[in-house]
Every structure is written in C-alpha cells, then in structure tokens.
Amino acid sequence: MVTRRLVGLALVAALASACGAADYREPAPAGYPSGTPAECPVSPSPTATASGEAATATLAATETFLRMLDGTRRTVVRDERTPANLAHWSHLPDQLFKRAGLRMDTLSPDERRAAHAILRAALSEEGYRQVLGIAAADGVLADSGGINLDFGADHYWIRILGVPAALGRWTIQYGGHHLGLNITVDGTGMTLAPTLWGAQPASHPSADGGLSEPLCAETHKAFALFNALDEEQRAAATLPAGVAEIVLGPGQDGRTLAPEGVPATTFTEAQRLLLYALVDEWIDALNPSQAAAKREAVRRTVASVTFAWSGSGTLGQPVYYRVQGATFLIEFAHQQGSGPNGGGASHIHAVYREPGADYGAA
C-alpha cells in the first residue's frame, strides 16, 4: 500500500510539474513555453484565508462596480434573483442567445476593470486565469474567420441577481461564448455551481510566443486517471453507448444523472490520489477560502464517487468523462473541431454542478 501511495504521489507531482509556468494578464493570458505540448500551466498552491474573507471581498468589489454605473445602467445590470433569471445563461455566442445585463464593450476601461475585480475576488488565481484563457481562445476563433458570429473578450456579460449584502443570498453571473459563471454569495459562504467552461480552439499559440490551453489540467489529469485503471476498472468505467456532449449544461437545472462507471471504492490509494487531483481542478476555481470545505467534502464522501468514460484512452482524441459523487457532478466533452479549427479534438464543453445545491440552493 505504501508503494501504491508513492506511485500516486509521483504521478500527481509529475502532472503538476508538467504543467509549466504561465503568467496570465489582462486582456489575454500569456502562454507557457511552446514545444512542450504535454505540459499545462502550473496551478499555484491555494492559500486559504478565513472562510468569510472571500465573500466580504466579493461584496465590496460588487458594490464598487455598481457605484461606478449611472442609474440607468445600474438598473440594467441588476435583476431579481428568481429561478427563471438564475437559469438564464448559456455557452452560445451572442447571436444565438439573448443575454441580460451589461456587455464588456459597453463599459469604460475603469468600469471593466472593476467588473474584473469582482471575478478576482470570487475566484482563485487559477480560476481567474481560466476566465482569461477562455476569452483569449475566443479571440483566436474570431480572428480565424469563416464563422459569421461575434467572438472575443468584448462579448462577455455581467449581471447581478438579488441584493448584494453581507446577509442573504445573491448571485453574480458572468459569461459569454464558452463561459457561464454563476457565483452565489450567501453570507460568508460561496459556490460556483453551476458553471460551464469551454474552449475553441482548446490549444493555440499565445501572444508571447508560448502556448495557451485553458482546460489543460482538466484534460491531462482525466487521461492520467483513466490510464491508471486496470483492465477490469477501465471496462467498468467505459459507458455502453458513446457520448459526445455534456448532458447537464444550460437549461438543465434540477436534473441529475444516475451514477455510471467505475466506483471509487475499487480504487487503490494511488488511483484515489489521481481522482482527487482531477476533481480539485474544478473545485479550486473558487476562492481558496471557500474551496477548502468542498475539497474536504469530496474526500469525506469518496465512497459515493463514480468515474465514467467514453472515447479513446489516447490524449488528443475526442473524449467524454463524468465524475460524480454526493456533493458534485462534473461533465467534460472534448469534441472534434470544425471549420477553421478542425483537425483533432479542439472543442471543449464542460460543466460543474452541485446537485441539490446549485446557486447555493441547499
């Protein structure tokens, strides 16, 4: 068992080391050195602070942003926190989904900076990098041409649902093409469920000559886990019918999926460490002071976790995977690219949910 644990730790460490350094800055993230396609940006070790600090900082940033707006635009960006309004988000581009709130290109530079300050307060450093990386990929899609739709960092929207306050529940929605953040604050608690992450292209040269891959670790760590399974476990993990797209994306609030795949109860300690490393990538997008309790909940309820897979075990090929347990559900679909970004798996849709507790409902 000690040997298995050391193997698991070595694999986790290798994955972290393989995710070479990146420095993301507005308006686009920097890449990591090119020529190393198996590497991903390193996620800094989360530094947890008091559990309520992130909620307090997010509230302060939101109040600052709202004060900068005139009365008319403040009315536009705010709305009631109703089930219908909470459910009004999508990963589709603007022409295919009518969003509410304020779009980034309608804000002054100072207002736009203040809107991003909200995201910086609510998210971890890595979570905020992910937002910038997705927008950068969308800019590449815009520059590639051949698609008569609006893409890029200007086409993301912000909306505040409910009354931002130290007590009571309220939600920040930020999204656009391939991004749907739902950040709910409830007193000192926060959740990032449901949130959709996506990218097209999934990997592209960055402005500094490196390589940008927004969902790199979420991809590589899943393949590491699948390929660490033995033959019997891989057979149990493989879904009987092929799956190419996420099921519980936008418009699917209140639904869940029956557990499928291989139970984590069959995992060795080394395999379990790889499972935690994968799930933590999704949880750690939230501010570390809030993510810590969610990480602990996964470990406490690991007997409920299942891991399902559809597709090849070869990195770079289209794949769907699902990890779910008592407190979370993750779906990831890496699809065949099309149009100017065709050629291999280059189009990702992924969603993180907390069934029964989306939007802080619990």
mmCIF file of C-alpha atoms in Angstrom:
data_model
loop_
_atom_site.group_PDB
_atom_site.id
_atom_site.type_symbol
_atom_site.label_atom_id
_atom_site.label_comp_id
_atom_site.label_asym_id
_atom_site.label_seq_id
_atom_site.Cartn_x
_atom_site.Cartn_y
_atom_site.Cartn_z
ATOM 1 C CA MET A 1 0.000 0.000 0.000
ATOM 2 C CA VAL A 2 2.915 2.361 0.782
ATOM 3 C CA THR A 3 4.316 1.681 -2.689
ATOM 4 C CA ARG A 4 0.956 2.433 -4.295
ATOM 5 C CA ARG A 5 0.717 5.701 -2.389
ATOM 6 C CA LEU A 6 4.191 6.737 -3.532
ATOM 7 C CA VAL A 7 3.260 5.924 -7.135
ATOM 8 C CA GLY A 8 0.129 8.057 -6.835
ATOM 9 C CA LEU A 9 2.031 10.961 -5.310
ATOM 10 C CA ALA A 10 4.669 10.691 -8.022
ATOM 11 C CA LEU A 11 2.031 10.818 -10.756
ATOM 12 C CA VAL A 12 0.292 13.816 -9.195
ATOM 13 C CA ALA A 13 3.620 15.599 -8.780
ATOM 14 C CA ALA A 14 4.606 14.806 -12.357
ATOM 15 C CA LEU A 15 1.345 16.251 -13.650
ATOM 16 C CA ALA A 16 1.814 19.403 -11.598
ATOM 17 C CA SER A 17 5.413 19.725 -12.777
ATOM 18 C CA ALA A 18 4.381 19.059 -16.377
ATOM 19 C CA CYS A 19 2.013 21.994 -16.235
ATOM 20 C CA GLY A 20 4.913 24.560 -16.784
ATOM 21 C CA ALA A 21 4.529 28.153 -15.573
ATOM 22 C CA ALA A 22 2.181 30.701 -17.117
ATOM 23 C CA ASP A 23 1.560 34.348 -16.395
ATOM 24 C CA TYR A 24 -1.910 35.495 -17.345
ATOM 25 C CA ARG A 25 -2.627 39.221 -17.596
ATOM 26 C CA GLU A 26 -5.454 41.263 -18.976
ATOM 27 C CA PRO A 27 -6.590 41.405 -21.670
ATOM 28 C CA ALA A 28 -5.151 37.999 -22.580
ATOM 29 C CA PRO A 29 -3.176 35.352 -20.701
ATOM 30 C CA ALA A 30 0.417 34.608 -21.523
ATOM 31 C CA GLY A 31 1.225 31.095 -22.625
ATOM 32 C CA TYR A 32 3.707 28.548 -21.363
ATOM 33 C CA PRO A 33 6.776 27.726 -23.470
ATOM 34 C CA SER A 34 5.969 26.247 -26.861
ATOM 35 C CA GLY A 35 7.445 22.940 -27.929
ATOM 36 C CA THR A 36 6.083 21.182 -24.845
ATOM 37 C CA PRO A 37 2.564 20.106 -25.877
ATOM 38 C CA ALA A 38 2.225 17.685 -22.952
ATOM 39 C CA GLU A 39 2.614 20.488 -20.418
ATOM 40 C CA CYS A 40 -0.016 22.650 -18.727
ATOM 41 C CA PRO A 41 0.169 25.911 -16.789
ATOM 42 C CA VAL A 42 1.041 25.330 -13.150
ATOM 43 C CA SER A 43 -1.736 25.941 -10.626
ATOM 44 C CA PRO A 44 -0.320 27.742 -7.600
ATOM 45 C CA SER A 45 -0.942 26.027 -4.286
ATOM 46 C CA PRO A 46 -4.164 27.503 -2.867
ATOM 47 C CA THR A 47 -3.641 29.644 0.212
ATOM 48 C CA ALA A 48 -6.822 29.529 2.271
ATOM 49 C CA THR A 49 -7.790 32.543 4.351
ATOM 50 C CA ALA A 50 -10.684 32.907 6.763
ATOM 51 C CA SER A 51 -13.804 31.451 5.157
ATOM 52 C CA GLY A 52 -15.701 34.745 5.098
ATOM 53 C CA GLU A 53 -12.963 36.919 3.605
ATOM 54 C CA ALA A 54 -13.683 35.982 0.004
ATOM 55 C CA ALA A 55 -17.386 36.729 0.422
ATOM 56 C CA THR A 56 -16.591 40.095 2.041
ATOM 57 C CA ALA A 57 -14.123 40.989 -0.712
ATOM 58 C CA THR A 58 -16.585 39.940 -3.426
ATOM 59 C CA LEU A 59 -19.310 42.075 -1.868
ATOM 60 C CA ALA A 60 -17.001 45.085 -1.631
ATOM 61 C CA ALA A 61 -15.890 44.707 -5.265
ATOM 62 C CA THR A 62 -19.503 44.379 -6.418
ATOM 63 C CA GLU A 63 -20.572 47.482 -4.506
ATOM 64 C CA THR A 64 -17.660 49.421 -6.011
ATOM 65 C CA PHE A 65 -18.643 48.352 -9.514
ATOM 66 C CA LEU A 66 -22.294 49.276 -9.008
ATOM 67 C CA ARG A 67 -21.374 52.718 -7.646
ATOM 68 C CA MET A 68 -19.466 53.445 -10.849
ATOM 69 C CA LEU A 69 -22.553 52.949 -13.018
ATOM 70 C CA ASP A 70 -25.193 55.591 -13.684
ATOM 71 C CA GLY A 71 -28.758 54.897 -12.588
ATOM 72 C CA THR A 72 -29.914 53.530 -15.937
ATOM 73 C CA ARG A 73 -27.090 51.051 -16.365
ATOM 74 C CA ARG A 74 -27.290 50.041 -12.709
ATOM 75 C CA THR A 75 -30.900 49.089 -13.382
ATOM 76 C CA VAL A 76 -29.873 47.126 -16.474
ATOM 77 C CA VAL A 77 -27.164 45.113 -14.697
ATOM 78 C CA ARG A 78 -29.341 44.197 -11.694
ATOM 79 C CA ASP A 79 -32.415 41.993 -11.536
ATOM 80 C CA GLU A 80 -34.418 39.868 -9.144
ATOM 81 C CA ARG A 81 -32.981 36.561 -8.057
ATOM 82 C CA THR A 82 -35.722 34.305 -9.422
ATOM 83 C CA PRO A 83 -35.369 30.730 -10.727
ATOM 84 C CA ALA A 84 -36.023 31.985 -14.259
ATOM 85 C CA ASN A 85 -33.315 34.641 -14.036
ATOM 86 C CA LEU A 86 -30.820 32.248 -12.451
ATOM 87 C CA ALA A 87 -31.385 29.776 -15.279
ATOM 88 C CA HIS A 88 -30.870 32.455 -17.962
ATOM 89 C CA TRP A 89 -27.294 31.716 -19.042
ATOM 90 C CA SER A 90 -25.666 29.911 -21.944
ATOM 91 C CA HIS A 91 -22.384 28.998 -23.605
ATOM 92 C CA LEU A 92 -23.649 30.084 -27.030
ATOM 93 C CA PRO A 93 -22.404 33.243 -28.809
ATOM 94 C CA ASP A 94 -24.491 36.418 -28.650
ATOM 95 C CA GLN A 95 -26.392 35.934 -31.906
ATOM 96 C CA LEU A 96 -27.684 32.562 -30.711
ATOM 97 C CA PHE A 97 -28.647 33.548 -27.152
ATOM 98 C CA LYS A 98 -30.060 36.858 -25.906
ATOM 99 C CA ARG A 99 -28.304 37.703 -22.655
ATOM 100 C CA ALA A 100 -29.264 40.223 -19.995
ATOM 101 C CA GLY A 101 -27.024 42.619 -18.070
ATOM 102 C CA LEU A 102 -24.121 44.702 -19.389
ATOM 103 C CA ARG A 103 -21.659 43.598 -22.063
ATOM 104 C CA MET A 104 -17.971 44.315 -21.544
ATOM 105 C CA ASP A 105 -17.608 46.550 -24.596
ATOM 106 C CA THR A 106 -20.276 48.895 -23.207
ATOM 107 C CA LEU A 107 -18.152 49.619 -20.112
ATOM 108 C CA SER A 108 -15.434 52.234 -19.716
ATOM 109 C CA PRO A 109 -11.926 50.934 -19.003
ATOM 110 C CA ASP A 110 -12.348 51.706 -15.289
ATOM 111 C CA GLU A 111 -15.760 50.022 -15.165
ATOM 112 C CA ARG A 112 -14.439 46.989 -16.986
ATOM 113 C CA ARG A 113 -11.519 46.789 -14.573
ATOM 114 C CA ALA A 114 -13.998 46.983 -11.673
ATOM 115 C CA ALA A 115 -16.082 44.169 -13.173
ATOM 116 C CA HIS A 116 -12.970 42.003 -13.367
ATOM 117 C CA ALA A 117 -12.131 42.912 -9.770
ATOM 118 C CA ILE A 118 -15.322 41.075 -8.783
ATOM 119 C CA LEU A 119 -14.070 37.956 -10.548
ATOM 120 C CA ARG A 120 -10.631 38.281 -8.958
ATOM 121 C CA ALA A 121 -12.220 38.436 -5.501
ATOM 122 C CA ALA A 122 -14.574 35.489 -6.021
ATOM 123 C CA LEU A 123 -12.239 33.174 -7.912
ATOM 124 C CA SER A 124 -8.848 31.700 -7.190
ATOM 125 C CA GLU A 125 -5.860 32.873 -9.183
ATOM 126 C CA GLU A 126 -6.219 29.799 -11.375
ATOM 127 C CA GLY A 127 -9.967 30.314 -11.770
ATOM 128 C CA TYR A 128 -9.415 33.850 -12.989
ATOM 129 C CA ARG A 129 -6.702 32.659 -15.379
ATOM 130 C CA GLN A 130 -9.206 30.185 -16.733
ATOM 131 C CA VAL A 131 -11.653 33.006 -17.493
ATOM 132 C CA LEU A 132 -8.967 34.972 -19.326
ATOM 133 C CA GLY A 133 -7.776 31.872 -21.177
ATOM 134 C CA ILE A 134 -11.256 31.070 -22.459
ATOM 135 C CA ALA A 135 -11.707 34.657 -23.674
ATOM 136 C CA ALA A 136 -8.306 34.501 -25.382
ATOM 137 C CA ALA A 137 -9.285 31.300 -27.197
ATOM 138 C CA ASP A 138 -12.492 33.015 -28.267
ATOM 139 C CA GLY A 139 -10.389 35.818 -29.711
ATOM 140 C CA VAL A 140 -8.428 33.277 -31.743
ATOM 141 C CA LEU A 141 -11.725 31.886 -33.008
ATOM 142 C CA ALA A 142 -12.786 35.407 -34.019
ATOM 143 C CA ASP A 143 -9.513 36.001 -35.857
ATOM 144 C CA SER A 144 -9.707 32.686 -37.700
ATOM 145 C CA GLY A 145 -12.680 33.885 -39.758
ATOM 146 C CA GLY A 146 -15.139 31.722 -41.634
ATOM 147 C CA ILE A 147 -17.803 31.921 -38.909
ATOM 148 C CA ASN A 148 -20.359 34.722 -39.079
ATOM 149 C CA LEU A 149 -20.724 35.138 -35.310
ATOM 150 C CA ASP A 150 -19.326 37.550 -32.719
ATOM 151 C CA PHE A 151 -16.495 36.195 -30.574
ATOM 152 C CA GLY A 152 -13.833 37.646 -28.301
ATOM 153 C CA ALA A 153 -13.342 39.317 -24.914
ATOM 154 C CA ASP A 154 -15.759 42.162 -25.685
ATOM 155 C CA HIS A 155 -18.670 39.741 -25.909
ATOM 156 C CA TYR A 156 -18.919 38.723 -22.247
ATOM 157 C CA TRP A 157 -21.657 39.947 -19.949
ATOM 158 C CA ILE A 158 -22.098 40.654 -16.256
ATOM 159 C CA ARG A 159 -25.346 40.559 -14.288
ATOM 160 C CA ILE A 160 -26.146 40.831 -10.566
ATOM 161 C CA LEU A 161 -29.180 38.931 -9.268
ATOM 162 C CA GLY A 162 -30.603 39.804 -5.870
ATOM 163 C CA VAL A 163 -29.356 42.410 -3.390
ATOM 164 C CA PRO A 164 -25.619 42.339 -2.706
ATOM 165 C CA ALA A 165 -25.388 42.359 1.089
ATOM 166 C CA ALA A 166 -23.491 40.797 3.990
ATOM 167 C CA LEU A 167 -26.597 38.758 4.821
ATOM 168 C CA GLY A 168 -28.818 36.992 2.292
ATOM 169 C CA ARG A 169 -28.194 35.155 -0.944
ATOM 170 C CA TRP A 170 -27.251 36.897 -4.206
ATOM 171 C CA THR A 171 -25.610 35.798 -7.454
ATOM 172 C CA ILE A 172 -23.129 37.189 -9.954
ATOM 173 C CA GLN A 173 -23.480 35.887 -13.492
ATOM 174 C CA TYR A 174 -20.584 36.415 -15.883
ATOM 175 C CA GLY A 175 -20.450 34.737 -19.247
ATOM 176 C CA GLY A 176 -20.485 34.601 -22.982
ATOM 177 C CA HIS A 177 -19.351 32.099 -25.585
ATOM 178 C CA HIS A 178 -17.928 29.020 -23.828
ATOM 179 C CA LEU A 179 -18.261 30.532 -20.366
ATOM 180 C CA GLY A 180 -21.111 30.613 -17.872
ATOM 181 C CA LEU A 181 -20.111 31.567 -14.320
ATOM 182 C CA ASN A 182 -22.729 31.530 -11.568
ATOM 183 C CA ILE A 183 -21.096 32.842 -8.399
ATOM 184 C CA THR A 184 -23.509 32.749 -5.478
ATOM 185 C CA VAL A 185 -22.731 34.500 -2.192
ATOM 186 C CA ASP A 186 -24.735 33.587 0.910
ATOM 187 C CA GLY A 187 -23.469 35.414 3.966
ATOM 188 C CA THR A 188 -19.915 34.122 4.413
ATOM 189 C CA GLY A 189 -20.407 31.157 2.066
ATOM 190 C CA MET A 190 -19.947 30.944 -1.698
ATOM 191 C CA THR A 191 -20.486 28.468 -4.508
ATOM 192 C CA LEU A 192 -19.516 28.320 -8.168
ATOM 193 C CA ALA A 193 -22.231 25.897 -9.223
ATOM 194 C CA PRO A 194 -23.387 25.610 -11.893
ATOM 195 C CA THR A 195 -20.525 26.814 -14.056
ATOM 196 C CA LEU A 196 -19.756 25.964 -17.655
ATOM 197 C CA TRP A 197 -16.225 26.091 -19.023
ATOM 198 C CA GLY A 198 -15.386 25.648 -22.693
ATOM 199 C CA ALA A 199 -12.792 26.466 -25.315
ATOM 200 C CA GLN A 200 -12.360 26.528 -29.066
ATOM 201 C CA PRO A 201 -9.629 26.092 -30.052
ATOM 202 C CA ALA A 202 -8.631 24.082 -26.992
ATOM 203 C CA SER A 203 -4.972 24.887 -27.643
ATOM 204 C CA HIS A 204 -3.420 27.783 -29.546
ATOM 205 C CA PRO A 205 -0.274 29.946 -29.683
ATOM 206 C CA SER A 206 -0.326 32.759 -27.148
ATOM 207 C CA ALA A 207 0.625 36.367 -27.796
ATOM 208 C CA ASP A 208 4.010 35.921 -26.089
ATOM 209 C CA GLY A 209 5.031 33.028 -28.324
ATOM 210 C CA GLY A 210 4.062 30.314 -25.875
ATOM 211 C CA LEU A 211 1.075 28.006 -25.883
ATOM 212 C CA SER A 212 -2.317 28.582 -24.276
ATOM 213 C CA GLU A 213 -4.537 25.653 -23.270
ATOM 214 C CA PRO A 214 -7.277 26.855 -20.874
ATOM 215 C CA LEU A 215 -8.552 23.415 -19.798
ATOM 216 C CA CYS A 216 -5.216 21.651 -19.981
ATOM 217 C CA ALA A 217 -5.078 20.154 -16.483
ATOM 218 C CA GLU A 218 -8.733 19.096 -16.578
ATOM 219 C CA THR A 219 -7.869 17.150 -19.736
ATOM 220 C CA HIS A 220 -4.491 15.662 -18.831
ATOM 221 C CA LYS A 221 -5.430 14.606 -15.303
ATOM 222 C CA ALA A 222 -8.502 12.766 -16.562
ATOM 223 C CA PHE A 223 -6.414 10.762 -19.029
ATOM 224 C CA ALA A 224 -3.896 10.071 -16.265
ATOM 225 C CA LEU A 225 -6.635 8.613 -14.086
ATOM 226 C CA PHE A 226 -8.234 6.558 -16.863
ATOM 227 C CA ASN A 227 -4.900 5.113 -17.952
ATOM 228 C CA ALA A 228 -4.001 4.283 -14.326
ATOM 229 C CA LEU A 229 -7.014 1.947 -14.094
ATOM 230 C CA ASP A 230 -6.539 -1.767 -14.563
ATOM 231 C CA GLU A 231 -8.302 -3.622 -17.371
ATOM 232 C CA GLU A 232 -11.327 -4.529 -15.270
ATOM 233 C CA GLN A 233 -11.723 -0.983 -13.953
ATOM 234 C CA ARG A 234 -11.433 0.544 -17.445
ATOM 235 C CA ALA A 235 -14.152 -1.808 -18.659
ATOM 236 C CA ALA A 236 -16.380 -0.730 -15.765
ATOM 237 C CA ALA A 237 -15.648 2.962 -16.419
ATOM 238 C CA THR A 238 -16.451 2.781 -20.144
ATOM 239 C CA LEU A 239 -20.028 3.801 -20.920
ATOM 240 C CA PRO A 240 -22.025 1.312 -23.002
ATOM 241 C CA ALA A 241 -23.065 3.955 -25.552
ATOM 242 C CA GLY A 242 -20.829 6.673 -26.956
ATOM 243 C CA VAL A 243 -21.314 10.158 -25.508
ATOM 244 C CA ALA A 244 -20.074 13.243 -27.356
ATOM 245 C CA GLU A 245 -21.633 16.157 -25.458
ATOM 246 C CA ILE A 246 -22.380 17.213 -21.894
ATOM 247 C CA VAL A 247 -25.911 16.453 -20.709
ATOM 248 C CA LEU A 248 -26.428 18.861 -17.806
ATOM 249 C CA GLY A 249 -25.453 22.112 -19.477
ATOM 250 C CA PRO A 250 -27.559 25.293 -19.706
ATOM 251 C CA GLY A 251 -31.303 24.820 -19.289
ATOM 252 C CA GLN A 252 -30.897 21.619 -17.280
ATOM 253 C CA ASP A 253 -31.292 22.963 -13.735
ATOM 254 C CA GLY A 254 -32.863 20.500 -11.318
ATOM 255 C CA ARG A 255 -31.856 17.442 -13.330
ATOM 256 C CA THR A 256 -29.278 14.874 -12.370
ATOM 257 C CA LEU A 257 -27.799 11.712 -13.836
ATOM 258 C CA ALA A 258 -27.753 8.208 -12.429
ATOM 259 C CA PRO A 259 -24.225 7.238 -11.352
ATOM 260 C CA GLU A 260 -22.378 5.242 -14.005
ATOM 261 C CA GLY A 261 -18.857 3.981 -14.441
ATOM 262 C CA VAL A 262 -16.320 2.570 -12.048
ATOM 263 C CA PRO A 263 -16.873 3.171 -8.309
ATOM 264 C CA ALA A 264 -14.075 4.896 -6.426
ATOM 265 C CA THR A 265 -14.457 2.183 -3.796
ATOM 266 C CA THR A 266 -12.471 -0.067 -6.166
ATOM 267 C CA PHE A 267 -9.564 2.376 -6.425
ATOM 268 C CA THR A 268 -6.148 1.840 -4.941
ATOM 269 C CA GLU A 269 -4.792 4.673 -2.844
ATOM 270 C CA ALA A 270 -2.673 5.790 -5.809
ATOM 271 C CA GLN A 271 -5.732 5.899 -8.065
ATOM 272 C CA ARG A 272 -7.672 7.776 -5.421
ATOM 273 C CA LEU A 273 -4.983 10.454 -5.300
ATOM 274 C CA LEU A 274 -5.308 10.884 -9.054
ATOM 275 C CA LEU A 275 -9.089 11.186 -8.630
ATOM 276 C CA TYR A 276 -8.680 13.921 -6.013
ATOM 277 C CA ALA A 277 -6.173 15.749 -8.229
ATOM 278 C CA LEU A 278 -8.719 15.775 -11.068
ATOM 279 C CA VAL A 279 -11.743 16.850 -9.026
ATOM 280 C CA ASP A 280 -9.732 19.534 -7.238
ATOM 281 C CA GLU A 281 -9.058 21.222 -10.586
ATOM 282 C CA TRP A 282 -12.775 22.012 -10.805
ATOM 283 C CA ILE A 283 -13.300 22.950 -7.184
ATOM 284 C CA ASP A 284 -10.192 25.132 -6.979
ATOM 285 C CA ALA A 285 -11.529 27.650 -9.490
ATOM 286 C CA LEU A 286 -13.360 29.098 -6.486
ATOM 287 C CA ASN A 287 -11.527 31.297 -3.987
ATOM 288 C CA PRO A 288 -9.322 29.029 -1.803
ATOM 289 C CA SER A 289 -11.061 30.054 1.422
ATOM 290 C CA GLN A 290 -14.290 28.638 0.009
ATOM 291 C CA ALA A 291 -12.853 25.699 -1.934
ATOM 292 C CA ALA A 292 -11.229 24.040 1.078
ATOM 293 C CA ALA A 293 -14.511 22.793 2.574
ATOM 294 C CA LYS A 294 -15.655 21.456 -0.801
ATOM 295 C CA ARG A 295 -12.411 19.527 -1.265
ATOM 296 C CA GLU A 296 -12.859 18.010 2.175
ATOM 297 C CA ALA A 297 -16.461 17.039 1.366
ATOM 298 C CA VAL A 298 -15.279 15.096 -1.691
ATOM 299 C CA ARG A 299 -12.803 13.152 0.410
ATOM 300 C CA ARG A 300 -15.340 12.528 3.167
ATOM 301 C CA THR A 301 -17.883 11.114 0.688
ATOM 302 C CA VAL A 302 -15.467 9.416 -1.729
ATOM 303 C CA ALA A 303 -17.356 6.121 -1.363
ATOM 304 C CA SER A 304 -20.187 7.738 -3.385
ATOM 305 C CA VAL A 305 -17.944 8.791 -6.298
ATOM 306 C CA THR A 306 -18.034 7.171 -9.750
ATOM 307 C CA PHE A 307 -15.878 7.806 -12.818
ATOM 308 C CA ALA A 308 -17.315 7.225 -16.314
ATOM 309 C CA TRP A 309 -15.549 7.417 -19.674
ATOM 310 C CA SER A 310 -16.455 7.427 -23.370
ATOM 311 C CA GLY A 311 -13.821 7.534 -26.076
ATOM 312 C CA SER A 312 -10.205 6.709 -26.636
ATOM 313 C CA GLY A 313 -7.609 6.465 -23.910
ATOM 314 C CA THR A 314 -5.177 8.357 -26.141
ATOM 315 C CA LEU A 315 -4.605 12.006 -25.289
ATOM 316 C CA GLY A 316 -5.645 14.289 -28.148
ATOM 317 C CA GLN A 317 -8.590 12.162 -29.229
ATOM 318 C CA PRO A 318 -12.266 13.083 -28.633
ATOM 319 C CA VAL A 319 -13.421 12.018 -25.186
ATOM 320 C CA TYR A 320 -16.261 12.427 -22.706
ATOM 321 C CA TYR A 321 -15.896 11.819 -18.991
ATOM 322 C CA ARG A 322 -18.092 12.254 -15.953
ATOM 323 C CA VAL A 323 -17.147 12.278 -12.293
ATOM 324 C CA GLN A 324 -19.930 12.497 -9.738
ATOM 325 C CA GLY A 325 -20.459 11.997 -6.049
ATOM 326 C CA ALA A 326 -22.695 13.041 -3.198
ATOM 327 C CA THR A 327 -21.685 16.713 -3.434
ATOM 328 C CA PHE A 328 -20.737 17.359 -7.071
ATOM 329 C CA LEU A 329 -21.100 16.368 -10.712
ATOM 330 C CA ILE A 330 -18.565 17.106 -13.456
ATOM 331 C CA GLU A 331 -19.022 16.519 -17.184
ATOM 332 C CA PHE A 332 -16.341 17.103 -19.791
ATOM 333 C CA ALA A 333 -16.620 16.653 -23.564
ATOM 334 C CA HIS A 334 -13.620 17.222 -25.822
ATOM 335 C CA GLN A 335 -15.061 17.171 -29.308
ATOM 336 C CA GLN A 336 -13.798 17.036 -32.848
ATOM 337 C CA GLY A 337 -13.066 20.545 -34.097
ATOM 338 C CA SER A 338 -14.767 22.009 -37.142
ATOM 339 C CA GLY A 339 -14.342 24.827 -39.631
ATOM 340 C CA PRO A 340 -11.129 26.848 -39.322
ATOM 341 C CA ASN A 341 -10.272 24.999 -36.114
ATOM 342 C CA GLY A 342 -10.823 21.483 -37.381
ATOM 343 C CA GLY A 343 -8.306 18.694 -37.115
ATOM 344 C CA GLY A 344 -8.467 16.613 -33.979
ATOM 345 C CA ALA A 345 -10.132 17.227 -30.648
ATOM 346 C CA SER A 346 -10.095 21.020 -30.302
ATOM 347 C CA HIS A 347 -13.522 21.995 -28.942
ATOM 348 C CA ILE A 348 -14.373 21.588 -25.240
ATOM 349 C CA HIS A 349 -17.629 21.892 -23.290
ATOM 350 C CA ALA A 350 -17.556 21.127 -19.558
ATOM 351 C CA VAL A 351 -19.852 21.775 -16.608
ATOM 352 C CA TYR A 352 -19.516 21.690 -12.827
ATOM 353 C CA ARG A 353 -22.676 21.277 -10.739
ATOM 354 C CA GLU A 354 -23.629 20.609 -7.154
ATOM 355 C CA PRO A 355 -26.919 18.674 -7.476
ATOM 356 C CA GLY A 356 -29.441 19.944 -4.986
ATOM 357 C CA ALA A 357 -27.212 22.902 -4.143
ATOM 358 C CA ASP A 358 -26.773 24.733 -7.460
ATOM 359 C CA TYR A 359 -26.921 28.514 -6.951
ATOM 360 C CA GLY A 360 -26.466 27.821 -3.233
ATOM 361 C CA ALA A 361 -29.946 26.295 -3.072
ATOM 362 C CA ALA A 362 -29.172 23.950 -0.179
#
